[in-house]
C-alpha cells in the first residue's frame, strides 16, 4: 500500500476550493515551473493561479515498460489490491469491469508521525484480514488520513459483508484507541463500479459510485470514536445489531436527504430469535432433547447433544424452543455462537461459551447482578466483544 503525503498534497487540496468544472488551478511554485511554456495565468486568493492557456505546446513521451525480476515483482505485488494481485498469479481470474454490491468502510486515522500511521495501518490490516475484507486505499487530504476498506470485491464476497463491516468497525475503534488514536468511521452499502480504468500504458483497479462517497461523508460527520452508517446497511443488519437514529443530512453530491444511523451492540444470535416458534415435524427430536434435560435436572449425568442438519431446515427454531423450555424450568441457558469469518479460530463458539460461564460464576461468587458484573469485571476481550 502506498501513501503520498506532504505540502504538495495540502496545496492541491486547498486549490480545489478555487476550481470549478473545466478549470485548472496551480499553486505559486507550480506556476513558476510552467514559465517555459509561456502560460496565460489569472491571479487567485492565496497565491494560486488559474491556468487559461499555454503559449507553447507540450510533447507527450511514452515511457518504456520496465523489466522486473522475481524479487522486485514480489515487492511490487504488496502494493496492489488483492483483486489485481490474485490476477497476476492466477491469470484465469480475469479482472473485469462490473457493477457490484459492496459495503465500504471509511476510517479517519489521522496521526502525527509516519511511524504511528504505519503501526495503525498494520493493526488495521490484521483485523480486515480476519473479516476477509480488502484494504483498498490509504488517502491523505485536507480532512486527514483516511483508510478505505471494501467488502464484496471479486474473490472476497460474502452474503454478510454488511455485518462484517459493522463488526470490523467496533474492533477497529478498540484497536485504534489502544494506540492513542480517536477514529471516525463511516459505512455505506450499495452498488458501485468496480474494475480497471486507464489505458494500455497504465491502469488502476478503481471503485467508483455514490456508495463510496456516502461512506466518506458519514466518516466526516461522525464524532471521535463513533461510527455512522447508511439506511441500506441499517436495513440489512437491523436484525443483528442495535441502531440509534442520528438524524438526516444532505451530503455533498446528493440531492435528497439521507438518514444517518449509529450502530450499537450486536444482539445475541440466540436471544434475538423469536420465542413464539411453531415447530413442524420435529416432535421426535424435541422430545429426545427434553428427555435429556429432565434427566440432568433430576440429578443425572451431564450430556453433550449435537444437532446437525443442512442449512434452512430449522436448527435455530429447534434451539430456541429448547431454550424456552429451559427458562420455563427456572434454569438459565448460556449460549455461544460463531460466524463464518471465525473459521480461523478453533472452537470459537466454545471459547465464547466458556467465557460467559466464567462471567456468570464470577457474578454468583461475588453476589452481584449481571449489570453490576459488567462494570466490575468488564468484558472478556481475549475472545471477542460479544462474550457478554
mmCIF file of C-alpha atoms in Angstrom:
data_model
loop_
_atom_site.group_PDB
_atom_site.id
_atom_site.type_symbol
_atom_site.label_atom_id
_atom_site.label_comp_id
_atom_site.label_asym_id
_atom_site.label_seq_id
_atom_site.Cartn_x
_atom_site.Cartn_y
_atom_site.Cartn_z
ATOM 1 C CA UNK A 1 0.000 0.000 0.000
ATOM 2 C CA UNK A 2 1.325 3.408 -0.956
ATOM 3 C CA UNK A 3 0.694 6.808 0.606
ATOM 4 C CA UNK A 4 1.859 10.183 -0.663
ATOM 5 C CA UNK A 5 1.681 12.949 1.916
ATOM 6 C CA UNK A 6 3.266 16.364 2.419
ATOM 7 C CA UNK A 7 2.986 20.022 1.468
ATOM 8 C CA UNK A 8 2.210 19.353 -2.202
ATOM 9 C CA UNK A 9 -0.856 17.285 -1.234
ATOM 10 C CA UNK A 10 -2.043 20.005 1.148
ATOM 11 C CA UNK A 11 -1.660 22.682 -1.540
ATOM 12 C CA UNK A 12 -3.542 20.589 -4.092
ATOM 13 C CA UNK A 13 -6.404 20.000 -1.636
ATOM 14 C CA UNK A 14 -6.701 23.724 -0.884
ATOM 15 C CA UNK A 15 -6.621 24.515 -4.615
ATOM 16 C CA UNK A 16 -9.807 22.503 -5.057
ATOM 17 C CA UNK A 17 -11.760 25.300 -3.348
ATOM 18 C CA UNK A 18 -10.908 27.713 -6.175
ATOM 19 C CA UNK A 19 -11.612 25.382 -9.072
ATOM 20 C CA UNK A 20 -14.838 24.875 -10.968
ATOM 21 C CA UNK A 21 -15.670 22.418 -13.706
ATOM 22 C CA UNK A 22 -13.166 22.704 -16.582
ATOM 23 C CA UNK A 23 -10.665 24.947 -14.756
ATOM 24 C CA UNK A 24 -7.051 24.295 -13.790
ATOM 25 C CA UNK A 25 -5.694 25.871 -10.578
ATOM 26 C CA UNK A 26 -1.959 25.999 -9.882
ATOM 27 C CA UNK A 27 -0.001 26.715 -6.731
ATOM 28 C CA UNK A 28 2.581 29.515 -6.841
ATOM 29 C CA UNK A 29 5.542 27.116 -7.172
ATOM 30 C CA UNK A 30 3.777 25.053 -9.831
ATOM 31 C CA UNK A 31 3.114 28.171 -11.877
ATOM 32 C CA UNK A 32 6.831 29.060 -11.777
ATOM 33 C CA UNK A 33 7.762 25.649 -13.203
ATOM 34 C CA UNK A 34 5.483 26.300 -16.189
ATOM 35 C CA UNK A 35 7.152 29.578 -17.111
ATOM 36 C CA UNK A 36 8.980 27.965 -20.068
ATOM 37 C CA UNK A 37 5.633 27.206 -21.707
ATOM 38 C CA UNK A 38 4.503 30.867 -21.549
ATOM 39 C CA UNK A 39 1.282 30.246 -19.599
ATOM 40 C CA UNK A 40 -1.649 32.686 -19.519
ATOM 41 C CA UNK A 41 -2.457 32.947 -15.792
ATOM 42 C CA UNK A 42 -5.062 34.778 -13.721
ATOM 43 C CA UNK A 43 -4.312 35.521 -10.050
ATOM 44 C CA UNK A 44 -6.432 33.956 -7.295
ATOM 45 C CA UNK A 45 -6.509 34.219 -3.500
ATOM 46 C CA UNK A 46 -3.593 32.805 -1.508
ATOM 47 C CA UNK A 47 -1.028 32.954 -4.327
ATOM 48 C CA UNK A 48 -2.879 30.438 -6.513
ATOM 49 C CA UNK A 49 -3.161 30.955 -10.266
ATOM 50 C CA UNK A 50 -5.802 29.911 -12.763
ATOM 51 C CA UNK A 51 -4.328 28.462 -15.943
ATOM 52 C CA UNK A 52 -6.138 29.818 -19.023
ATOM 53 C CA UNK A 53 -3.836 28.507 -21.765
ATOM 54 C CA UNK A 54 -0.247 27.617 -22.672
ATOM 55 C CA UNK A 55 1.703 29.649 -25.217
ATOM 56 C CA UNK A 56 3.847 26.646 -26.173
ATOM 57 C CA UNK A 57 2.602 23.114 -26.640
ATOM 58 C CA UNK A 58 3.944 20.160 -24.693
ATOM 59 C CA UNK A 59 5.191 16.844 -26.022
ATOM 60 C CA UNK A 60 3.996 13.542 -24.639
ATOM 61 C CA UNK A 61 6.713 10.917 -24.306
ATOM 62 C CA UNK A 62 5.690 7.286 -23.765
ATOM 63 C CA UNK A 63 7.912 5.586 -21.204
ATOM 64 C CA UNK A 64 9.137 2.050 -21.971
ATOM 65 C CA UNK A 65 7.915 -0.862 -19.888
ATOM 66 C CA UNK A 66 10.323 -1.924 -17.164
ATOM 67 C CA UNK A 67 11.594 -5.453 -16.804
ATOM 68 C CA UNK A 68 11.457 -6.678 -13.204
ATOM 69 C CA UNK A 69 12.926 -9.755 -11.581
ATOM 70 C CA UNK A 70 11.109 -12.155 -9.248
ATOM 71 C CA UNK A 71 12.163 -10.329 -6.078
ATOM 72 C CA UNK A 72 11.052 -6.957 -7.446
ATOM 73 C CA UNK A 73 7.768 -8.479 -8.605
ATOM 74 C CA UNK A 74 7.087 -9.793 -5.106
ATOM 75 C CA UNK A 75 7.804 -6.389 -3.556
ATOM 76 C CA UNK A 76 5.582 -4.585 -6.070
ATOM 77 C CA UNK A 77 2.815 -7.127 -5.523
ATOM 78 C CA UNK A 78 2.465 -5.957 -1.921
ATOM 79 C CA UNK A 79 1.378 -2.545 -3.239
ATOM 80 C CA UNK A 80 -1.542 -3.981 -5.248
ATOM 81 C CA UNK A 81 -5.091 -4.675 -4.174
ATOM 82 C CA UNK A 82 -5.975 -8.329 -3.582
ATOM 83 C CA UNK A 83 -8.092 -8.410 -6.755
ATOM 84 C CA UNK A 84 -5.173 -7.396 -9.007
ATOM 85 C CA UNK A 85 -2.611 -9.409 -7.039
ATOM 86 C CA UNK A 86 -4.671 -12.575 -7.447
ATOM 87 C CA UNK A 87 -4.937 -11.993 -11.208
ATOM 88 C CA UNK A 88 -1.141 -11.764 -11.548
ATOM 89 C CA UNK A 89 -0.610 -15.197 -10.021
ATOM 90 C CA UNK A 90 -3.839 -16.824 -11.244
ATOM 91 C CA UNK A 91 -4.386 -15.469 -14.783
ATOM 92 C CA UNK A 92 -7.661 -17.384 -15.143
ATOM 93 C CA UNK A 93 -9.243 -14.974 -12.623
ATOM 94 C CA UNK A 94 -9.726 -12.116 -15.064
ATOM 95 C CA UNK A 95 -10.061 -8.582 -13.707
ATOM 96 C CA UNK A 96 -13.411 -7.493 -15.137
ATOM 97 C CA UNK A 97 -15.209 -4.163 -15.005
ATOM 98 C CA UNK A 98 -18.620 -4.576 -13.405
ATOM 99 C CA UNK A 99 -21.188 -3.087 -11.095
ATOM 100 C CA UNK A 100 -21.134 -4.924 -7.757
ATOM 101 C CA UNK A 101 -22.946 -4.705 -4.467
ATOM 102 C CA UNK A 102 -20.328 -3.727 -1.900
ATOM 103 C CA UNK A 103 -20.009 -2.364 1.620
ATOM 104 C CA UNK A 104 -17.475 0.432 2.071
ATOM 105 C CA UNK A 105 -15.895 1.470 5.368
ATOM 106 C CA UNK A 106 -14.002 4.763 5.691
ATOM 107 C CA UNK A 107 -11.819 5.247 8.767
ATOM 108 C CA UNK A 108 -10.167 8.535 9.710
ATOM 109 C CA UNK A 109 -6.859 7.641 11.388
ATOM 110 C CA UNK A 110 -5.059 10.972 11.353
ATOM 111 C CA UNK A 111 -1.816 10.743 13.330
ATOM 112 C CA UNK A 112 1.194 12.979 13.841
ATOM 113 C CA UNK A 113 4.022 10.823 12.502
ATOM 114 C CA UNK A 114 4.597 8.321 9.677
ATOM 115 C CA UNK A 115 5.715 5.760 12.260
ATOM 116 C CA UNK A 116 2.401 5.985 14.135
ATOM 117 C CA UNK A 117 0.497 5.755 10.847
ATOM 118 C CA UNK A 118 2.458 2.667 9.839
ATOM 119 C CA UNK A 119 1.602 0.986 13.134
ATOM 120 C CA UNK A 120 -2.082 1.891 12.800
ATOM 121 C CA UNK A 121 -2.290 0.522 9.254
ATOM 122 C CA UNK A 122 -0.577 -2.717 10.244
ATOM 123 C CA UNK A 123 -3.028 -3.208 13.116
ATOM 124 C CA UNK A 124 -5.968 -2.459 10.817
ATOM 125 C CA UNK A 125 -4.767 -4.903 8.163
ATOM 126 C CA UNK A 126 -4.797 -7.765 10.669
ATOM 127 C CA UNK A 127 -8.392 -7.005 11.620
ATOM 128 C CA UNK A 128 -9.501 -6.595 7.997
ATOM 129 C CA UNK A 129 -7.860 -9.883 7.049
ATOM 130 C CA UNK A 130 -9.761 -11.641 9.833
ATOM 131 C CA UNK A 131 -13.094 -10.489 8.398
ATOM 132 C CA UNK A 132 -11.929 -11.215 4.811
ATOM 133 C CA UNK A 133 -12.252 -7.657 3.561
ATOM 134 C CA UNK A 134 -9.892 -5.640 1.358
ATOM 135 C CA UNK A 135 -7.823 -2.607 2.347
ATOM 136 C CA UNK A 136 -8.462 -0.713 -0.866
ATOM 137 C CA UNK A 137 -6.684 2.576 -0.358
ATOM 138 C CA UNK A 138 -4.987 4.957 2.052
ATOM 139 C CA UNK A 139 -5.722 8.613 1.333
ATOM 140 C CA UNK A 140 -4.284 11.870 2.592
ATOM 141 C CA UNK A 141 -6.200 15.121 2.072
ATOM 142 C CA UNK A 142 -7.178 18.278 3.901
ATOM 143 C CA UNK A 143 -9.543 16.263 6.122
ATOM 144 C CA UNK A 144 -6.784 13.951 7.354
ATOM 145 C CA UNK A 145 -5.666 10.398 6.633
ATOM 146 C CA UNK A 146 -8.392 8.011 5.571
ATOM 147 C CA UNK A 147 -8.301 4.233 5.300
ATOM 148 C CA UNK A 148 -10.746 2.754 2.771
ATOM 149 C CA UNK A 149 -11.862 -0.836 3.379
ATOM 150 C CA UNK A 150 -14.176 -2.665 0.980
ATOM 151 C CA UNK A 151 -16.242 -5.822 1.358
ATOM 152 C CA UNK A 152 -17.729 -7.589 -1.648
ATOM 153 C CA UNK A 153 -14.943 -7.433 -4.231
ATOM 154 C CA UNK A 154 -14.300 -10.449 -6.511
ATOM 155 C CA UNK A 155 -12.885 -13.365 -4.548
ATOM 156 C CA UNK A 156 -13.821 -11.842 -1.186
ATOM 157 C CA UNK A 157 -17.600 -11.504 -1.500
ATOM 158 C CA UNK A 158 -19.943 -12.813 1.220
ATOM 159 C CA UNK A 159 -23.665 -12.666 1.918
ATOM 160 C CA UNK A 160 -22.978 -10.970 5.268
ATOM 161 C CA UNK A 161 -20.476 -8.328 4.112
ATOM 162 C CA UNK A 162 -22.539 -5.580 5.762
ATOM 163 C CA UNK A 163 -22.330 -7.464 9.067
ATOM 164 C CA UNK A 164 -18.598 -7.981 8.721
ATOM 165 C CA UNK A 165 -18.101 -4.243 8.163
ATOM 166 C CA UNK A 166 -20.079 -3.376 11.298
ATOM 167 C CA UNK A 167 -18.203 -5.889 13.442
ATOM 168 C CA UNK A 168 -14.912 -4.664 11.998
ATOM 169 C CA UNK A 169 -15.792 -1.058 12.834
ATOM 170 C CA UNK A 170 -16.196 -1.930 16.519
ATOM 171 C CA UNK A 171 -12.890 -3.793 16.617
ATOM 172 C CA UNK A 172 -11.090 -1.001 14.739
ATOM 173 C CA UNK A 173 -12.328 1.562 17.263
ATOM 174 C CA UNK A 174 -10.930 -0.521 20.119
ATOM 175 C CA UNK A 175 -7.662 -1.163 18.285
ATOM 176 C CA UNK A 176 -7.054 2.461 17.325
ATOM 177 C CA UNK A 177 -7.999 3.801 20.755
ATOM 178 C CA UNK A 178 -5.422 1.447 22.275
ATOM 179 C CA UNK A 179 -2.870 3.149 20.006
ATOM 180 C CA UNK A 180 -3.937 6.605 21.169
ATOM 181 C CA UNK A 181 -5.994 7.344 18.032
ATOM 182 C CA UNK A 182 -9.595 8.582 18.148
ATOM 183 C CA UNK A 183 -11.024 7.292 14.861
ATOM 184 C CA UNK A 184 -14.133 8.354 12.994
ATOM 185 C CA UNK A 185 -15.781 5.757 10.781
ATOM 186 C CA UNK A 186 -18.426 5.751 8.050
ATOM 187 C CA UNK A 187 -20.111 2.743 6.440
ATOM 188 C CA UNK A 188 -22.344 2.510 3.363
ATOM 189 C CA UNK A 189 -23.749 -0.386 1.335
ATOM 190 C CA UNK A 190 -24.833 -0.245 -2.293
ATOM 191 C CA UNK A 191 -23.858 -0.732 -5.905
ATOM 192 C CA UNK A 192 -20.604 0.674 -7.290
ATOM 193 C CA UNK A 193 -18.450 0.330 -10.381
ATOM 194 C CA UNK A 194 -15.518 -1.986 -9.688
ATOM 195 C CA UNK A 195 -12.890 -2.558 -12.336
ATOM 196 C CA UNK A 196 -9.760 -1.324 -14.122
ATOM 197 C CA UNK A 197 -9.609 2.207 -15.516
ATOM 198 C CA UNK A 198 -6.901 3.579 -17.792
ATOM 199 C CA UNK A 199 -5.002 2.893 -20.995
ATOM 200 C CA UNK A 200 -2.560 0.196 -22.075
ATOM 201 C CA UNK A 201 0.227 2.266 -20.513
ATOM 202 C CA UNK A 202 -1.250 2.206 -17.023
ATOM 203 C CA UNK A 203 -4.440 1.000 -15.388
ATOM 204 C CA UNK A 204 -5.749 1.117 -11.855
ATOM 205 C CA UNK A 205 -8.400 -1.026 -10.212
ATOM 206 C CA UNK A 206 -10.981 1.544 -9.157
ATOM 207 C CA UNK A 207 -14.167 1.611 -7.114
ATOM 208 C CA UNK A 208 -16.484 4.458 -8.093
ATOM 209 C CA UNK A 209 -20.002 5.339 -7.047
ATOM 210 C CA UNK A 210 -22.263 7.128 -4.591
ATOM 211 C CA UNK A 211 -21.756 4.316 -2.050
ATOM 212 C CA UNK A 212 -18.082 5.259 -1.721
ATOM 213 C CA UNK A 213 -18.904 8.955 -1.445
ATOM 214 C CA UNK A 214 -21.600 8.349 1.175
ATOM 215 C CA UNK A 215 -19.272 6.327 3.407
ATOM 216 C CA UNK A 216 -16.718 9.146 3.194
ATOM 217 C CA UNK A 217 -19.335 11.781 4.111
ATOM 218 C CA UNK A 218 -20.521 9.756 7.089
ATOM 219 C CA UNK A 219 -16.932 9.492 8.292
ATOM 220 C CA UNK A 220 -16.577 13.284 8.323
ATOM 221 C CA UNK A 221 -19.890 13.673 10.186
ATOM 222 C CA UNK A 222 -19.107 11.110 12.881
ATOM 223 C CA UNK A 223 -17.608 12.194 16.167
ATOM 224 C CA UNK A 224 -14.387 10.804 17.580
ATOM 225 C CA UNK A 225 -14.766 7.137 18.375
ATOM 226 C CA UNK A 226 -18.116 6.977 16.542
ATOM 227 C CA UNK A 227 -19.393 5.058 13.517
ATOM 228 C CA UNK A 228 -22.182 6.265 11.224
ATOM 229 C CA UNK A 229 -23.846 4.122 8.587
ATOM 230 C CA UNK A 230 -26.483 4.483 5.881
ATOM 231 C CA UNK A 231 -30.063 3.244 5.644
ATOM 232 C CA UNK A 232 -29.170 0.256 3.448
ATOM 233 C CA UNK A 233 -26.661 -1.078 5.987
ATOM 234 C CA UNK A 234 -29.185 -0.466 8.757
ATOM 235 C CA UNK A 235 -31.936 -2.428 6.965
ATOM 236 C CA UNK A 236 -29.657 -5.374 6.254
ATOM 237 C CA UNK A 237 -28.272 -5.573 9.798
ATOM 238 C CA UNK A 238 -31.218 -4.402 11.920
ATOM 239 C CA UNK A 239 -31.904 -7.991 12.975
ATOM 240 C CA UNK A 240 -28.317 -8.419 14.197
ATOM 241 C CA UNK A 241 -27.418 -5.027 15.669
ATOM 242 C CA UNK A 242 -28.955 -2.343 17.806
ATOM 243 C CA UNK A 243 -29.117 1.013 15.994
ATOM 244 C CA UNK A 244 -29.703 4.579 17.048
ATOM 245 C CA UNK A 245 -31.135 7.159 14.654
ATOM 246 C CA UNK A 246 -28.647 10.023 14.330
ATOM 247 C CA UNK A 247 -30.635 12.417 12.139
ATOM 248 C CA UNK A 248 -30.609 13.357 8.465
ATOM 249 C CA UNK A 249 -28.131 15.083 6.184
ATOM 250 C CA UNK A 250 -27.796 16.159 2.564
ATOM 251 C CA UNK A 251 -24.223 15.065 1.718
ATOM 252 C CA UNK A 252 -22.185 16.839 -0.921
ATOM 253 C CA UNK A 253 -23.120 15.411 -4.326
ATOM 254 C CA UNK A 254 -26.583 14.234 -3.165
ATOM 255 C CA UNK A 255 -29.883 15.932 -3.953
ATOM 256 C CA UNK A 256 -32.076 14.281 -1.323
ATOM 257 C CA UNK A 257 -31.595 13.968 2.460
ATOM 258 C CA UNK A 258 -30.236 10.628 3.683
ATOM 259 C CA UNK A 259 -30.770 9.048 7.084
ATOM 260 C CA UNK A 260 -27.879 8.507 9.486
ATOM 261 C CA UNK A 261 -27.707 5.547 11.843
ATOM 262 C CA UNK A 262 -25.289 4.835 14.656
ATOM 263 C CA UNK A 263 -24.696 1.093 15.238
ATOM 264 C CA UNK A 264 -24.648 -0.133 18.816
ATOM 265 C CA UNK A 265 -24.121 -3.567 20.319
ATOM 266 C CA UNK A 266 -24.774 -6.782 18.484
ATOM 267 C CA UNK A 267 -27.699 -8.888 19.568
ATOM 268 C CA UNK A 268 -27.069 -12.347 20.910
ATOM 269 C CA UNK A 269 -27.918 -14.579 17.967
ATOM 270 C CA UNK A 270 -29.975 -16.960 20.096
ATOM 271 C CA UNK A 271 -31.566 -14.331 22.338
ATOM 272 C CA UNK A 272 -32.683 -12.437 19.238
ATOM 273 C CA UNK A 273 -34.709 -15.360 17.874
ATOM 274 C CA UNK A 274 -38.460 -15.236 18.351
ATOM 275 C CA UNK A 275 -39.688 -17.199 21.358
ATOM 276 C CA UNK A 276 -43.021 -17.839 19.618
ATOM 277 C CA UNK A 277 -41.837 -20.726 17.480
ATOM 278 C CA UNK A 278 -44.097 -23.329 15.891
ATOM 279 C CA UNK A 279 -42.156 -26.484 15.130
ATOM 280 C CA UNK A 280 -43.358 -28.706 12.318
ATOM 281 C CA UNK A 281 -42.180 -32.298 12.121
ATOM 282 C CA UNK A 282 -39.606 -32.011 14.925
ATOM 283 C CA UNK A 283 -41.553 -33.602 17.776
ATOM 284 C CA UNK A 284 -39.257 -36.646 17.986
ATOM 285 C CA UNK A 285 -36.097 -34.542 18.178
ATOM 286 C CA UNK A 286 -37.674 -32.140 20.700
ATOM 287 C CA UNK A 287 -38.887 -34.985 22.945
ATOM 288 C CA UNK A 288 -35.421 -36.562 22.857
ATOM 289 C CA UNK A 289 -33.769 -33.313 23.929
ATOM 290 C CA UNK A 290 -36.370 -32.614 26.645
ATOM 291 C CA UNK A 291 -35.806 -36.129 27.987
ATOM 292 C CA UNK A 292 -32.092 -35.435 28.364
ATOM 293 C CA UNK A 293 -32.833 -32.104 30.080
ATOM 294 C CA UNK A 294 -35.193 -33.782 32.546
ATOM 295 C CA UNK A 295 -32.559 -36.412 33.258
ATOM 296 C CA UNK A 296 -29.925 -33.804 34.073
ATOM 297 C CA UNK A 297 -32.279 -31.739 36.277
ATOM 298 C CA UNK A 298 -33.182 -34.928 38.170
ATOM 299 C CA UNK A 299 -29.572 -35.473 39.162
ATOM 300 C CA UNK A 300 -28.387 -37.436 36.171
ATOM 301 C CA UNK A 301 -25.040 -37.038 34.429
ATOM 302 C CA UNK A 302 -24.470 -34.105 32.089
ATOM 303 C CA UNK A 303 -24.561 -34.852 28.374
ATOM 304 C CA UNK A 304 -23.437 -33.194 25.163
ATOM 305 C CA UNK A 305 -26.001 -33.157 22.347
ATOM 306 C CA UNK A 306 -25.070 -32.449 18.741
ATOM 307 C CA UNK A 307 -27.752 -31.115 16.398
ATOM 308 C CA UNK A 308 -26.533 -31.432 12.812
ATOM 309 C CA UNK A 309 -28.512 -30.758 9.638
ATOM 310 C CA UNK A 310 -28.467 -28.877 6.351
ATOM 311 C CA UNK A 311 -28.928 -25.116 6.298
ATOM 312 C CA UNK A 312 -32.503 -23.857 6.467
ATOM 313 C CA UNK A 313 -34.198 -26.948 7.946
ATOM 314 C CA UNK A 314 -34.958 -25.433 11.361
ATOM 315 C CA UNK A 315 -31.959 -25.904 13.665
ATOM 316 C CA UNK A 316 -32.269 -22.376 15.058
ATOM 317 C CA UNK A 317 -36.020 -22.749 15.651
ATOM 318 C CA UNK A 318 -35.455 -26.031 17.479
ATOM 319 C CA UNK A 319 -32.697 -24.471 19.577
ATOM 320 C CA UNK A 320 -34.926 -21.558 20.528
ATOM 321 C CA UNK A 321 -37.737 -23.899 21.545
ATOM 322 C CA UNK A 322 -35.317 -25.830 23.750
ATOM 323 C CA UNK A 323 -34.079 -22.587 25.243
ATOM 324 C CA UNK A 324 -37.633 -21.558 26.146
ATOM 325 C CA UNK A 325 -38.201 -24.912 27.866
ATOM 326 C CA UNK A 326 -35.016 -24.472 29.911
ATOM 327 C CA UNK A 327 -36.087 -20.984 31.021
ATOM 328 C CA UNK A 328 -39.565 -22.241 31.984
ATOM 329 C CA UNK A 329 -37.874 -24.778 34.275
ATOM 330 C CA UNK A 330 -36.268 -21.914 36.191
ATOM 331 C CA UNK A 331 -32.817 -22.514 34.715
ATOM 332 C CA UNK A 332 -30.541 -20.100 32.908
ATOM 333 C CA UNK A 333 -29.278 -21.130 29.458
ATOM 334 C CA UNK A 334 -25.835 -19.857 28.443
ATOM 335 C CA UNK A 335 -25.240 -19.697 24.707
ATOM 336 C CA UNK A 336 -22.285 -19.405 22.375
ATOM 337 C CA UNK A 337 -22.248 -18.888 18.618
ATOM 338 C CA UNK A 338 -19.822 -18.325 15.768
ATOM 339 C CA UNK A 339 -19.804 -16.771 12.312
ATOM 340 C CA UNK A 340 -18.240 -17.943 9.072
ATOM 341 C CA UNK A 341 -15.368 -15.469 9.425
ATOM 342 C CA UNK A 342 -14.361 -17.130 12.708
ATOM 343 C CA UNK A 343 -13.326 -20.293 10.851
ATOM 344 C CA UNK A 344 -9.695 -19.431 11.585
ATOM 345 C CA UNK A 345 -10.332 -19.501 15.355
ATOM 346 C CA UNK A 346 -10.522 -23.079 16.623
ATOM 347 C CA UNK A 347 -13.584 -23.864 18.778
ATOM 348 C CA UNK A 348 -14.643 -20.215 18.793
ATOM 349 C CA UNK A 349 -18.239 -20.920 19.882
ATOM 350 C CA UNK A 350 -16.951 -22.972 22.828
ATOM 351 C CA UNK A 351 -14.495 -20.227 23.788
ATOM 352 C CA UNK A 352 -17.380 -17.777 23.829
ATOM 353 C CA UNK A 353 -19.489 -20.185 25.858
ATOM 354 C CA UNK A 354 -16.695 -20.741 28.387
ATOM 355 C CA UNK A 355 -16.122 -17.009 28.759
ATOM 356 C CA UNK A 356 -19.799 -16.425 29.525
ATOM 357 C CA UNK A 357 -19.857 -19.270 32.026
ATOM 358 C CA UNK A 358 -16.876 -17.770 33.872
ATOM 359 C CA UNK A 359 -18.657 -14.424 33.954
ATOM 360 C CA UNK A 360 -21.827 -15.960 35.427
ATOM 361 C CA UNK A 361 -19.816 -17.833 38.065
ATOM 362 C CA UNK A 362 -17.937 -14.654 38.990
ATOM 363 C CA UNK A 363 -21.211 -12.768 39.425
ATOM 364 C CA UNK A 364 -22.632 -15.513 41.627
ATOM 365 C CA UNK A 365 -19.422 -15.805 43.659
ATOM 366 C CA UNK A 366 -19.453 -12.081 44.419
ATOM 367 C CA UNK A 367 -23.257 -11.944 44.733
ATOM 368 C CA UNK A 368 -23.688 -9.203 42.138
ATOM 369 C CA UNK A 369 -26.163 -8.833 39.298
ATOM 370 C CA UNK A 370 -25.104 -9.090 35.689
ATOM 371 C CA UNK A 371 -25.292 -5.340 35.040
ATOM 372 C CA UNK A 372 -23.071 -4.609 38.020
ATOM 373 C CA UNK A 373 -20.868 -7.508 36.968
ATOM 374 C CA UNK A 374 -20.277 -5.862 33.614
ATOM 375 C CA UNK A 375 -18.982 -2.771 35.382
ATOM 376 C CA UNK A 376 -16.983 -4.723 37.956
ATOM 377 C CA UNK A 377 -15.419 -7.495 35.855
ATOM 378 C CA UNK A 378 -15.508 -5.928 32.383
ATOM 379 C CA UNK A 379 -15.803 -7.749 29.041
ATOM 380 C CA UNK A 380 -13.794 -10.824 28.146
ATOM 381 C CA UNK A 381 -11.878 -9.102 25.341
ATOM 382 C CA UNK A 382 -9.460 -12.003 24.954
ATOM 383 C CA UNK A 383 -12.118 -13.848 22.959
ATOM 384 C CA UNK A 384 -14.467 -11.326 21.428
ATOM 385 C CA UNK A 385 -16.548 -8.254 22.222
ATOM 386 C CA UNK A 386 -19.654 -10.473 22.089
ATOM 387 C CA UNK A 387 -18.556 -12.513 25.109
ATOM 388 C CA UNK A 388 -21.233 -10.878 27.257
#
